[in-house]
Structure formats: C-alpha cells, structure tokens
Coordinates of C-alpha atoms in Angstrom, one line a residue:
X522 CA -7.7 -12.0 -8.2
X523 CA -10.1 -8.9 -6.9
X524 CA -12.7 -7.2 -8.9
X525 CA -10.9 -4.3 -9.1
X526 CA -7.6 -5.6 -10.2
X527 CA -9.5 -6.8 -13.1
X528 CA -11.8 -3.9 -13.9
X529 CA -8.2 -2.1 -14.0
X530 CA -6.9 -4.8 -16.7
X531 CA -9.6 -4.0 -18.9
X532 CA -9.6 -0.6 -18.0
X533 CA -11.8 1.2 -19.9
X534 CA -14.8 -0.5 -20.7
X535 CA -16.9 2.5 -22.1
X536 CA -16.0 5.1 -25.1
X537 CA -16.1 8.2 -22.1
X538 CA -14.5 11.3 -21.9
X539 CA -13.3 12.8 -18.4
X540 CA -12.9 16.4 -18.7
X541 CA -10.1 17.9 -16.1
X542 CA -9.8 22.0 -15.4
X543 CA -6.3 23.3 -13.5
X544 CA -8.1 26.1 -12.3
X545 CA -4.8 27.6 -11.0
X546 CA -2.3 30.9 -11.6
X547 CA -1.4 32.2 -15.8
X548 CA 1.1 30.5 -17.4
X549 CA 1.4 28.0 -14.3
X550 CA 4.5 28.8 -12.6
X551 CA 6.1 29.9 -16.0
X552 CA 6.1 33.1 -14.5
X553 CA 7.9 34.6 -11.3
X554 CA 4.8 35.6 -8.9
X555 CA 1.4 34.4 -9.5
X556 CA -1.1 36.0 -11.3
X557 CA -4.9 35.3 -12.5
X558 CA -5.9 37.1 -15.4
X559 CA -7.0 33.8 -17.6
X560 CA -9.8 33.0 -14.6
X561 CA -12.1 36.0 -15.0
X562 CA -12.9 35.0 -18.9
X563 CA -15.0 31.3 -16.5
X564 CA -18.5 32.4 -17.0
X565 CA -17.3 32.0 -22.0
X566 CA -15.9 28.2 -20.0
X567 CA -19.5 27.5 -18.0
X568 CA -21.8 28.5 -20.9
X569 CA -19.6 26.1 -23.1
X570 CA -19.3 23.2 -20.6
X571 CA -23.5 23.6 -20.4
X572 CA -23.8 24.2 -24.8
X573 CA -22.5 20.5 -24.5
X574 CA -23.6 19.1 -21.4
X575 CA -20.2 18.2 -20.4
X576 CA -19.9 17.4 -16.6
X577 CA -16.1 18.5 -15.6
X578 CA -13.7 18.0 -12.9
X579 CA -12.1 20.3 -11.7
X580 CA -8.8 20.8 -9.2
X581 CA -9.1 25.0 -8.2
X582 CA -5.5 25.4 -7.2
X583 CA -7.2 27.4 -3.2
X584 CA -5.6 30.4 -3.3
X585 CA -7.6 30.8 -5.9
X586 CA -10.4 30.8 -3.4
X587 CA -9.3 33.5 -1.3
X588 CA -8.1 36.2 -4.1
X589 CA -10.9 35.3 -7.2
X590 CA -13.5 33.4 -4.8
X591 CA -15.9 34.7 -6.7
X592 CA -15.1 33.1 -10.9
X593 CA -14.4 29.9 -7.6
X594 CA -18.6 30.7 -8.0
X595 CA -19.2 31.1 -10.6
X596 CA -17.8 27.4 -11.7
X597 CA -19.9 26.3 -9.4
X598 CA -23.5 27.7 -9.6
X599 CA -23.0 26.4 -13.3
X600 CA -26.0 23.8 -14.9
X601 CA -23.8 21.5 -14.7
X602 CA -22.0 19.0 -12.7
X603 CA -18.3 20.5 -12.0
X604 CA -16.5 18.2 -8.9
X605 CA -13.8 20.4 -7.3
X606 CA -10.7 19.2 -5.0
X607 CA -7.4 20.8 -3.9
X608 CA -4.4 22.1 -6.4
X609 CA -1.4 22.8 -5.3
X610 CA 0.7 24.8 -7.0
X611 CA 4.2 26.7 -5.8
X612 CA 7.2 29.2 -6.3
X613 CA 8.9 26.8 -3.7
X614 CA 11.5 25.0 -4.0
X615 CA 10.8 21.3 -3.0
X616 CA 11.3 19.6 0.6
X617 CA 8.9 17.6 2.0
X618 CA 8.6 20.1 4.6
X619 CA 7.1 22.6 2.4
X620 CA 4.8 19.8 0.2
X621 CA 3.3 18.3 4.2
X622 CA 3.2 22.2 4.5
X623 CA 1.3 23.3 1.4
X624 CA -0.5 20.1 1.2
X625 CA -2.4 20.6 4.5
X626 CA -2.6 24.2 3.8
X627 CA -4.4 23.7 0.8
X628 CA -6.4 20.9 1.8
X629 CA -7.6 23.9 4.8
X630 CA -8.5 26.0 2.5
X631 CA -10.3 23.5 0.9
X632 CA -12.6 22.5 3.5
X633 CA -13.5 26.1 4.4
X634 CA -14.8 27.3 1.2
X635 CA -16.5 24.4 0.9
X636 CA -17.7 23.0 4.1
X637 CA -16.5 19.5 3.5
X638 CA -13.6 17.3 2.6
X639 CA -11.7 16.9 -0.3
X640 CA -10.9 12.9 -1.9
X641 CA -9.3 13.9 -4.6
X642 CA -5.9 15.7 -5.3
X643 CA -3.2 16.4 -8.0
X644 CA 0.4 18.3 -7.7
X645 CA 2.0 20.5 -9.7
X646 CA 4.1 19.6 -12.9
X647 CA 2.8 16.4 -12.3
X648 CA 6.0 16.2 -9.6
X649 CA 5.0 13.3 -7.4
X650 CA 6.6 11.6 -5.2
X651 CA 6.0 7.2 -3.1
X652 CA 6.2 10.2 0.0
X653 CA 3.7 12.2 -1.4
X654 CA 1.1 9.1 -1.8
X655 CA 1.9 9.0 2.2
X656 CA 0.7 11.9 2.6
X657 CA -2.8 13.1 0.6
X658 CA -3.6 8.9 2.3
X659 CA -2.6 10.9 5.7
X660 CA -4.8 13.6 4.7
X661 CA -7.7 10.9 4.1
X662 CA -8.0 11.4 -0.1
X663 CA -8.9 8.8 -2.0
X664 CA -7.1 8.8 -5.3
X665 CA -4.3 11.4 -7.3
X666 CA -4.3 12.5 -9.9
X667 CA -1.1 14.3 -10.6
X668 CA 1.3 11.9 -12.7
X669 CA 2.3 12.5 -16.6
X670 CA 3.1 8.9 -18.0
X671 CA 4.9 10.8 -20.6
X672 CA 8.8 12.7 -20.8
X673 CA 9.5 16.5 -21.1
X674 CA 12.8 17.9 -20.5
X675 CA 13.8 19.2 -18.0
X676 CA 10.9 18.3 -16.0
X677 CA 10.4 14.6 -15.6
X678 CA 10.8 10.6 -17.7
X679 CA 7.4 8.9 -16.8
X680 CA 7.6 6.5 -20.2
X681 CA 7.6 4.0 -17.8
X682 CA 4.8 4.3 -15.1
X683 CA 1.3 2.5 -16.0
X684 CA -0.7 4.9 -18.3
X685 CA -4.0 3.8 -16.6
X686 CA -5.5 4.0 -13.3
X687 CA -4.1 2.2 -11.2
X688 CA -4.1 0.4 -7.1
X689 CA -1.6 1.4 -5.3
X690 CA -2.1 -0.9 -2.1
X691 CA 0.3 0.0 0.4
X692 CA -1.1 3.6 0.7
X693 CA -4.7 2.9 -0.2
X694 CA -5.2 4.9 -2.9
X695 CA -6.4 5.4 -6.5
X696 CA -3.3 6.9 -9.3
X697 CA -4.7 8.0 -11.7
X698 CA -3.7 9.4 -14.5
X699 CA -2.8 11.9 -17.2
X700 CA -4.0 10.0 -20.6
X701 CA -1.5 9.0 -23.2
X702 CA -2.6 9.0 -26.8
X703 CA -1.1 5.6 -26.2
X704 CA 1.6 4.0 -25.2
X705 CA 3.5 4.0 -27.8
X706 CA 3.0 7.7 -28.0
X707 CA 3.0 9.2 -25.4
X708 CA 1.0 12.2 -26.1
X709 CA -0.7 13.4 -23.2
X710 CA -4.5 14.9 -24.5
X711 CA -4.4 18.2 -22.8
X712 CA -5.4 21.4 -25.1
X713 CA -2.3 22.4 -24.4
X714 CA -0.6 19.9 -26.4
X715 CA -3.5 20.0 -29.2
X716 CA -2.3 23.9 -29.1
X717 CA 1.6 23.5 -29.8
X718 CA 1.2 20.7 -31.9
X719 CA -0.8 22.1 -33.7
X720 CA -3.7 20.0 -36.5
X721 CA -2.0 16.6 -36.9
X722 CA -2.8 16.0 -33.0
X723 CA -6.1 17.4 -33.4
X724 CA -6.8 15.4 -36.0
X725 CA -5.8 11.9 -34.7
X726 CA -7.3 12.7 -32.3
X727 CA -10.4 13.1 -34.7
X728 CA -10.2 10.3 -36.9
X729 CA -8.6 7.6 -34.5
X730 CA -8.9 8.9 -30.2
X731 CA -8.6 6.4 -27.0
X732 CA -10.9 5.1 -26.3
X733 CA -10.7 6.7 -22.9
X734 CA -9.6 9.6 -22.3
X735 CA -8.8 12.1 -19.8
X736 CA -8.7 15.4 -21.2
X737 CA -7.3 18.1 -19.5
X738 CA -7.6 22.1 -20.1
X739 CA -5.7 25.3 -18.8
X740 CA -7.9 28.7 -18.2
X741 CA -4.4 30.1 -20.4
X742 CA -5.2 27.3 -23.1
X743 CA -8.7 29.6 -23.5
X744 CA -8.2 32.8 -23.7
X745 CA -4.1 34.2 -23.2
X746 CA -4.0 36.4 -20.7
X747 CA -2.3 40.3 -20.1
X748 CA 0.3 38.1 -18.1
X749 CA 1.5 37.4 -21.2
X750 CA 4.0 40.0 -22.5
X751 CA 5.6 38.6 -19.1
X752 CA 6.6 35.1 -19.9
X753 CA 9.9 34.2 -21.8
X754 CA 10.5 34.6 -25.4
X755 CA 10.1 31.1 -25.1
X756 CA 7.1 30.5 -23.4
X757 CA 5.2 33.1 -25.6
X758 CA 6.7 31.3 -28.5
X759 CA 4.5 28.2 -27.3
X760 CA 1.7 30.3 -26.0
X761 CA 1.2 31.8 -29.1
X762 CA 0.4 28.7 -31.1
X763 CA -2.8 28.4 -32.5
X764 CA -4.0 30.6 -30.1
X765 CA -8.0 29.8 -30.8
X766 CA -8.3 27.4 -27.4
X767 CA -11.9 27.6 -27.1
X768 CA -13.1 26.8 -30.6
X769 CA -10.7 23.9 -30.2
X770 CA -12.0 22.7 -27.4
X771 CA -15.4 23.4 -28.3
X772 CA -15.2 21.3 -31.8
X773 CA -13.5 18.3 -29.4
X774 CA -16.2 18.2 -26.9
X775 CA -18.6 18.0 -30.7
X776 CA -16.2 15.9 -32.1
X777 CA -16.6 13.4 -29.4
X778 CA -20.5 13.7 -28.6
X779 CA -20.8 12.7 -32.3
X780 CA -19.0 10.3 -31.8
X781 CA -20.8 8.2 -29.0
X782 CA -18.6 9.4 -26.1
X783 CA -20.3 9.5 -23.3
X784 CA -18.5 12.3 -20.1
X785 CA -18.2 11.0 -16.2
X786 CA -16.2 12.9 -13.1
X787 CA -12.7 11.5 -12.2
X788 CA -15.4 11.2 -8.9
X789 CA -16.9 8.3 -10.6
X790 CA -14.6 7.1 -12.2
X791 CA -12.5 6.6 -8.4
X792 CA -15.8 5.7 -7.1
X793 CA -15.4 2.6 -9.6
X794 CA -12.1 1.5 -8.9
X795 CA -12.0 2.0 -5.3
X796 CA -15.3 0.7 -4.1
X797 CA -16.7 2.3 -0.7
X798 CA -13.6 3.3 0.4
X799 CA -12.0 0.6 0.6
X800 CA -8.3 0.3 2.0
X801 CA -5.8 -1.7 -0.7
X802 CA -3.6 -1.2 2.6
X803 CA -5.0 -4.3 4.4

C-alpha cells in the first residue's frame, strides 16, 4: 500500500473546513436562462471571509469571466486566499460531444482570464461519468470535485460511492467528493441543505460536526436575487426557507473557529493526496 493510499484510508487527519463556492448563475439550472443577480453581492461575502480570515476555493462558471468580470476580480483582490477553478454549468442536453466542448471552452476561458492552467474542475449537479474523468485527464487536470455521494431525486443516486477523497488510478486524478454528514447520514454539508432542512441540521453541524468537511455555498444561498420571481412554485418554496444565508454562514464560520477547526483550500488537500503531480495511472 502506498503512502498516499494510507493517507486516504486514514483521512481525515485534523479538524479542517474547506469552504467552497460555486460562483455561478442564479439557482443553477432551475431557470430556463442564466441570470446573474446574486453574484453582485460578492463584496459582502469578501467582507465576511476577511473578518474570519477564511480562505476560499471557488469554482467559477467561466461565462462569468465574460459577462461579470468585475465580480470575479472582487474575489481575486480580497485579503484572504482564493483559489479559482472552472465550473461548468450548461442547460444543453448532456452528450459526450457537448461535455467535451463545454470542458474545452471553460478551460480556454479560464486560461485567458487568469493566465495559467487550472488544476481542478467541477461539473454541474454532480453529473460526472467515467468518460468525463478521461476528458479531465486529457486537459491536464489533477482533481475533480463534482460528486455528491448521496441521493437527490431525479438527479442521482450515489449512495454506493466513497465519501472520502480517493485516487482514480486509471486516469491519475483525485476525486474530492462533497462531504456528507456521515456514511450513514448522507446529507451534504452545504449551506443549501442547512437552509432547506433548517435548525435541526444546523444544530447537528454545530454540536457534532464531522472532523473534516467541505462546506459548499452558492451566492443564491446567501441572498435572494430578483430572478427568484422566475422560479417554479416548487423551487420558490425551497429557496424561501430560512432566507438568511449570510447570517447562517457567519455563525458556521464563527462556531468552527471556536471549536478549533483550521481552514484550508482544496488545492492544498489535492496536493497532499497527489504529491508532486504523481501520475497514478502508471
């Protein structure tokens, strides 16, 4: 067994929070057309991060780099560390051709904007297949962070997938799945789930949090943009619950600090699991 395999078996090592942001269009694919109202409030998020001294891993929908470059620059110039990676978010029907085109376009936009090659990627709605991993490897990515090892009606049933980061030896990538509360309670540790499930889940995360967790947020978890009026009745009901996202995130970060948690980026985690860019396909 390699050192990395032992590290993965023993993970997590320390109390750590990896705060991630899906910096994307309002409400993901719940709207028929992309709207970008929520991202206009990114300065408030930056203030919160700077107050708590928390680094952020951002998966940015690369369309934002063209239509709203100023909001991306607001994150770039914050006083805390922000690691950026491309994030695909498309309304087109899924096919191998469309995914390959989307990945290529997202990577090109990222390189044009940031002037460097990205190392991590996130597909929308946890929708990734073995063929997608091969595409990521072909584009030079080192890790993916797309998988929800849980169940979501009409989207996925990944309850048989690993809940911990793991190496994919056939393609030389690390998969860093979204954290779920526990193997037996596969609720993702994400602000959207805190809002939907309310106080019981929030209290559970406060009193008995996982030792290490990836805590994910969207800007539309933090504020309610005008495009809320375009949602279907079902989604309106979902996003109307516990509509005080910034307060919930502030409380989570403060309580995590008080409990002795460190804060890191996914880049550091990927580097520790795949040192020196090791190619595990060999």
